[in-house]
Amino acid sequence: MLIGQGIDAHRFAPDRRLILGGVEIPHELGLEAHSDGDVLLHALCDALLGAAGLGDIGHHFPDSDAAFKDIDSRVLLQRVLQSLTERDLRVHNADLTVVAQAPKLAPFIASMRDCIAADLGLPMARVNIKATTSERMGFTGRGEGIAAFAVVLLDDSGLSAAL
Ligand code: MG
């Protein structure tokens, strides 16, 4: 098994859609980013890359590259998963946390789990998503943005078998 963690944060901005875990969430503000700003999928991608020893999302998808402008982060996730597949690495499970003062995310957790589990090819029970506030402390607490944390476990038994 290989463990990886990912952390990301994005600032709120007007005239942007709020996309978290591949799901559009009704809110007056979205997240500023070169991509669609899906902070949860970015943390997940970083955790996957970290577990595989493949660096980070900024290295693979630089925001200086126009090809990634407003890109759907699920496409980035698919590319990361492709890199894992090429290395015979399989995702075992993912545990994800979103820190946001607003909006209330509880009504959207099931949809996000569904979406991410489908993308990872895992049953929903292997994809956990938690949402919390930071009790009005810090940048998330002041409503300046959203932070996300991800921990994943990869199964490298396919790789070991090939060696
Ligand atoms: Mg990001």
PDB file of C-alpha atoms and ligand atoms in Angstrom:
ATOM      1  CA  MET A   1       0.000   0.000   0.000  1.00  0.00           C
ATOM      2  CA  LEU A   2       1.074   3.573  -0.703  1.00  0.00           C
ATOM      3  CA  ILE A   3      -0.396   6.516   1.194  1.00  0.00           C
ATOM      4  CA  GLY A   4      -0.737  10.057  -0.132  1.00  0.00           C
ATOM      5  CA  GLN A   5      -2.107  13.351   1.124  1.00  0.00           C
ATOM      6  CA  GLY A   6      -3.260  16.428  -0.760  1.00  0.00           C
ATOM      7  CA  ILE A   7      -4.178  19.921   0.394  1.00  0.00           C
ATOM      8  CA  ASP A   8      -5.621  22.782  -1.632  1.00  0.00           C
ATOM      9  CA  ALA A   9      -7.315  26.126  -1.073  1.00  0.00           C
ATOM     10  CA  HIS A  10      -9.018  28.556  -3.423  1.00  0.00           C
ATOM     11  CA  ARG A  11     -10.340  32.069  -2.936  1.00  0.00           C
ATOM     12  CA  PHE A  12     -14.005  32.925  -3.533  1.00  0.00           C
ATOM     13  CA  ALA A  13     -14.700  35.089  -6.584  1.00  0.00           C
ATOM     14  CA  PRO A  14     -17.863  36.535  -8.142  1.00  0.00           C
ATOM     15  CA  ASP A  15     -19.197  35.390 -11.511  1.00  0.00           C
ATOM     16  CA  ARG A  16     -17.836  31.888 -11.084  1.00  0.00           C
ATOM     17  CA  ARG A  17     -19.688  28.600 -10.675  1.00  0.00           C
ATOM     18  CA  LEU A  18     -18.981  26.709  -7.451  1.00  0.00           C
ATOM     19  CA  ILE A  19     -17.875  23.169  -8.353  1.00  0.00           C
ATOM     20  CA  LEU A  20     -16.884  20.771  -5.574  1.00  0.00           C
ATOM     21  CA  GLY A  21     -16.159  17.095  -6.119  1.00  0.00           C
ATOM     22  CA  GLY A  22     -17.453  17.412  -9.681  1.00  0.00           C
ATOM     23  CA  VAL A  23     -20.818  18.711  -8.494  1.00  0.00           C
ATOM     24  CA  GLU A  24     -22.143  22.222  -9.143  1.00  0.00           C
ATOM     25  CA  ILE A  25     -23.361  23.780  -5.891  1.00  0.00           C
ATOM     26  CA  PRO A  26     -25.721  26.760  -5.865  1.00  0.00           C
ATOM     27  CA  HIS A  27     -23.927  29.706  -4.223  1.00  0.00           C
ATOM     28  CA  GLU A  28     -23.489  33.400  -4.954  1.00  0.00           C
ATOM     29  CA  LEU A  29     -19.711  32.938  -5.271  1.00  0.00           C
ATOM     30  CA  GLY A  30     -17.499  30.440  -7.056  1.00  0.00           C
ATOM     31  CA  LEU A  31     -13.793  29.735  -6.661  1.00  0.00           C
ATOM     32  CA  GLU A  32     -11.070  31.668  -8.422  1.00  0.00           C
ATOM     33  CA  ALA A  33      -8.756  29.422 -10.426  1.00  0.00           C
ATOM     34  CA  HIS A  34      -7.129  28.798 -13.781  1.00  0.00           C
ATOM     35  CA  SER A  35      -9.236  25.613 -13.979  1.00  0.00           C
ATOM     36  CA  ASP A  36     -12.862  25.212 -12.875  1.00  0.00           C
ATOM     37  CA  GLY A  37     -11.596  25.685  -9.291  1.00  0.00           C
ATOM     38  CA  ASP A  38     -12.707  22.318  -7.944  1.00  0.00           C
ATOM     39  CA  VAL A  39     -10.595  22.517  -4.811  1.00  0.00           C
ATOM     40  CA  LEU A  40     -11.747  19.074  -3.637  1.00  0.00           C
ATOM     41  CA  LEU A  41     -10.680  17.297  -6.824  1.00  0.00           C
ATOM     42  CA  HIS A  42      -7.376  19.200  -6.767  1.00  0.00           C
ATOM     43  CA  ALA A  43      -6.637  17.943  -3.246  1.00  0.00           C
ATOM     44  CA  LEU A  44      -7.592  14.440  -4.401  1.00  0.00           C
ATOM     45  CA  CYS A  45      -5.308  14.659  -7.458  1.00  0.00           C
ATOM     46  CA  ASP A  46      -2.425  15.804  -5.253  1.00  0.00           C
ATOM     47  CA  ALA A  47      -3.004  12.917  -2.838  1.00  0.00           C
ATOM     48  CA  LEU A  48      -3.016  10.422  -5.721  1.00  0.00           C
ATOM     49  CA  LEU A  49       0.124  11.922  -7.261  1.00  0.00           C
ATOM     50  CA  GLY A  50       1.764  12.009  -3.834  1.00  0.00           C
ATOM     51  CA  ALA A  51       1.058   8.349  -3.133  1.00  0.00           C
ATOM     52  CA  ALA A  52       2.456   7.422  -6.558  1.00  0.00           C
ATOM     53  CA  GLY A  53       5.567   9.558  -6.042  1.00  0.00           C
ATOM     54  CA  LEU A  54       4.648  11.669  -9.063  1.00  0.00           C
ATOM     55  CA  GLY A  55       4.994  15.205  -7.733  1.00  0.00           C
ATOM     56  CA  ASP A  56       2.001  17.529  -7.676  1.00  0.00           C
ATOM     57  CA  ILE A  57      -0.851  18.886  -9.743  1.00  0.00           C
ATOM     58  CA  GLY A  58       0.922  22.193 -10.459  1.00  0.00           C
ATOM     59  CA  HIS A  59       3.787  20.285 -12.043  1.00  0.00           C
ATOM     60  CA  HIS A  60       1.517  18.192 -14.275  1.00  0.00           C
ATOM     61  CA  PHE A  61      -1.032  20.895 -15.157  1.00  0.00           C
ATOM     62  CA  PRO A  62       0.701  24.293 -14.851  1.00  0.00           C
ATOM     63  CA  ASP A  63      -1.593  27.330 -14.684  1.00  0.00           C
ATOM     64  CA  SER A  64       0.732  29.013 -17.192  1.00  0.00           C
ATOM     65  CA  ASP A  65      -0.594  26.551 -19.798  1.00  0.00           C
ATOM     66  CA  ALA A  66      -3.630  27.870 -21.689  1.00  0.00           C
ATOM     67  CA  ALA A  67      -4.690  24.263 -22.338  1.00  0.00           C
ATOM     68  CA  PHE A  68      -5.895  24.052 -18.736  1.00  0.00           C
ATOM     69  CA  LYS A  69      -7.866  27.315 -18.718  1.00  0.00           C
ATOM     70  CA  ASP A  70     -11.284  26.685 -17.111  1.00  0.00           C
ATOM     71  CA  ILE A  71     -10.718  22.936 -17.572  1.00  0.00           C
ATOM     72  CA  ASP A  72     -13.104  20.509 -15.886  1.00  0.00           C
ATOM     73  CA  SER A  73     -11.063  19.139 -12.961  1.00  0.00           C
ATOM     74  CA  ARG A  74     -12.578  15.699 -13.609  1.00  0.00           C
ATOM     75  CA  VAL A  75     -10.481  15.684 -16.790  1.00  0.00           C
ATOM     76  CA  LEU A  76      -7.385  16.384 -14.684  1.00  0.00           C
ATOM     77  CA  LEU A  77      -8.411  13.567 -12.331  1.00  0.00           C
ATOM     78  CA  GLN A  78      -8.815  11.194 -15.292  1.00  0.00           C
ATOM     79  CA  ARG A  79      -5.303  12.074 -16.462  1.00  0.00           C
ATOM     80  CA  VAL A  80      -3.877  11.439 -12.993  1.00  0.00           C
ATOM     81  CA  LEU A  81      -5.702   8.098 -12.845  1.00  0.00           C
ATOM     82  CA  GLN A  82      -4.288   7.226 -16.260  1.00  0.00           C
ATOM     83  CA  SER A  83      -0.761   7.811 -14.895  1.00  0.00           C
ATOM     84  CA  LEU A  84      -1.536   5.459 -12.009  1.00  0.00           C
ATOM     85  CA  THR A  85      -2.974   2.793 -14.293  1.00  0.00           C
ATOM     86  CA  GLU A  86       0.179   2.932 -16.437  1.00  0.00           C
ATOM     87  CA  ARG A  87       2.116   2.118 -13.251  1.00  0.00           C
ATOM     88  CA  ASP A  88      -0.230  -0.709 -12.191  1.00  0.00           C
ATOM     89  CA  LEU A  89      -1.383   1.315  -9.201  1.00  0.00           C
ATOM     90  CA  ARG A  90      -5.011   1.054  -8.097  1.00  0.00           C
ATOM     91  CA  VAL A  91      -6.890   3.329  -5.731  1.00  0.00           C
ATOM     92  CA  HIS A  92      -7.963   1.487  -2.589  1.00  0.00           C
ATOM     93  CA  ASN A  93      -9.874   4.269  -0.853  1.00  0.00           C
ATOM     94  CA  ALA A  94     -10.038   8.024  -0.394  1.00  0.00           C
ATOM     95  CA  ASP A  95     -10.986  10.138   2.613  1.00  0.00           C
ATOM     96  CA  LEU A  96     -11.702  13.769   1.779  1.00  0.00           C
ATOM     97  CA  THR A  97     -12.506  16.832   3.886  1.00  0.00           C
ATOM     98  CA  VAL A  98     -13.846  20.193   2.727  1.00  0.00           C
ATOM     99  CA  VAL A  99     -13.521  23.204   5.033  1.00  0.00           C
ATOM    100  CA  ALA A 100     -16.079  25.909   4.212  1.00  0.00           C
ATOM    101  CA  GLN A 101     -18.050  28.339   6.338  1.00  0.00           C
ATOM    102  CA  ALA A 102     -20.672  28.541   3.593  1.00  0.00           C
ATOM    103  CA  PRO A 103     -22.526  27.196   1.714  1.00  0.00           C
ATOM    104  CA  LYS A 104     -23.888  24.266   3.714  1.00  0.00           C
ATOM    105  CA  LEU A 105     -22.487  21.213   1.961  1.00  0.00           C
ATOM    106  CA  ALA A 106     -24.332  18.389   3.712  1.00  0.00           C
ATOM    107  CA  PRO A 107     -27.077  18.196   1.030  1.00  0.00           C
ATOM    108  CA  PHE A 108     -24.430  17.662  -1.680  1.00  0.00           C
ATOM    109  CA  ILE A 109     -22.125  15.133  -0.020  1.00  0.00           C
ATOM    110  CA  ALA A 110     -23.913  12.092  -1.488  1.00  0.00           C
ATOM    111  CA  SER A 111     -23.720  13.494  -5.025  1.00  0.00           C
ATOM    112  CA  MET A 112     -20.042  14.325  -4.591  1.00  0.00           C
ATOM    113  CA  ARG A 113     -19.303  10.826  -3.283  1.00  0.00           C
ATOM    114  CA  ASP A 114     -21.241   9.322  -6.146  1.00  0.00           C
ATOM    115  CA  CYS A 115     -19.343  11.388  -8.707  1.00  0.00           C
ATOM    116  CA  ILE A 116     -15.883  10.756  -7.238  1.00  0.00           C
ATOM    117  CA  ALA A 117     -16.519   7.045  -6.630  1.00  0.00           C
ATOM    118  CA  ALA A 118     -17.594   6.701 -10.279  1.00  0.00           C
ATOM    119  CA  ASP A 119     -14.478   8.524 -11.469  1.00  0.00           C
ATOM    120  CA  LEU A 120     -12.229   6.378  -9.273  1.00  0.00           C
ATOM    121  CA  GLY A 121     -14.089   3.182 -10.203  1.00  0.00           C
ATOM    122  CA  LEU A 122     -14.758   2.460  -6.526  1.00  0.00           C
ATOM    123  CA  PRO A 123     -17.865   1.629  -4.510  1.00  0.00           C
ATOM    124  CA  MET A 124     -19.175   4.629  -2.575  1.00  0.00           C
ATOM    125  CA  ALA A 125     -18.114   3.034   0.720  1.00  0.00           C
ATOM    126  CA  ARG A 126     -14.459   3.500  -0.330  1.00  0.00           C
ATOM    127  CA  VAL A 127     -14.900   7.240  -0.869  1.00  0.00           C
ATOM    128  CA  ASN A 128     -15.620   9.270   2.236  1.00  0.00           C
ATOM    129  CA  ILE A 129     -16.322  12.992   2.154  1.00  0.00           C
ATOM    130  CA  LYS A 130     -16.575  15.155   5.242  1.00  0.00           C
ATOM    131  CA  ALA A 131     -17.538  18.805   5.379  1.00  0.00           C
ATOM    132  CA  THR A 132     -16.719  21.072   8.272  1.00  0.00           C
ATOM    133  CA  THR A 133     -16.478  24.756   9.090  1.00  0.00           C
ATOM    134  CA  SER A 134     -13.502  26.266  10.900  1.00  0.00           C
ATOM    135  CA  GLU A 135     -15.762  27.899  13.514  1.00  0.00           C
ATOM    136  CA  ARG A 136     -15.410  31.308  11.825  1.00  0.00           C
ATOM    137  CA  MET A 137     -11.621  31.248  12.348  1.00  0.00           C
ATOM    138  CA  GLY A 138      -9.065  31.833   9.614  1.00  0.00           C
ATOM    139  CA  PHE A 139      -9.615  32.379   5.889  1.00  0.00           C
ATOM    140  CA  THR A 140     -12.262  29.709   5.546  1.00  0.00           C
ATOM    141  CA  GLY A 141     -14.044  30.975   8.648  1.00  0.00           C
ATOM    142  CA  ARG A 142     -14.136  34.524   7.282  1.00  0.00           C
ATOM    143  CA  GLY A 143     -15.663  33.192   4.076  1.00  0.00           C
ATOM    144  CA  GLU A 144     -12.650  34.159   1.949  1.00  0.00           C
ATOM    145  CA  GLY A 145     -12.385  30.768   0.347  1.00  0.00           C
ATOM    146  CA  ILE A 146     -12.605  27.002   0.671  1.00  0.00           C
ATOM    147  CA  ALA A 147      -9.911  24.508   1.673  1.00  0.00           C
ATOM    148  CA  ALA A 148      -9.814  20.777   1.001  1.00  0.00           C
ATOM    149  CA  PHE A 149      -7.785  17.892   2.366  1.00  0.00           C
ATOM    150  CA  ALA A 150      -7.419  14.419   0.898  1.00  0.00           C
ATOM    151  CA  VAL A 151      -5.846  11.175   2.030  1.00  0.00           C
ATOM    152  CA  VAL A 152      -5.683   8.190  -0.302  1.00  0.00           C
ATOM    153  CA  LEU A 153      -4.352   4.669  -0.195  1.00  0.00           C
ATOM    154  CA  LEU A 154      -3.076   3.042  -3.379  1.00  0.00           C
ATOM    155  CA  ASP A 155      -2.743  -0.686  -3.899  1.00  0.00           C
ATOM    156  CA  ASP A 156       0.606  -1.454  -5.542  1.00  0.00           C
ATOM    157  CA  SER A 157       0.243  -5.251  -5.474  1.00  0.00           C
ATOM    158  CA  GLY A 158      -0.143  -5.277  -9.271  1.00  0.00           C
ATOM    159  CA  LEU A 159       3.186  -3.496  -9.498  1.00  0.00           C
ATOM    160  CA  SER A 160       4.883  -5.884  -7.052  1.00  0.00           C
ATOM    161  CA  ALA A 161       3.545  -8.850  -9.013  1.00  0.00           C
ATOM    162  CA  ALA A 162       5.056  -7.442 -12.194  1.00  0.00           C
ATOM    163  CA  LEU A 163       8.534  -7.019 -10.659  1.00  0.00           C
TER     164      LEU A 163
HETATM  165 MG    MG B   1      -6.219  24.096  -6.903  1.00  0.00          MG
END
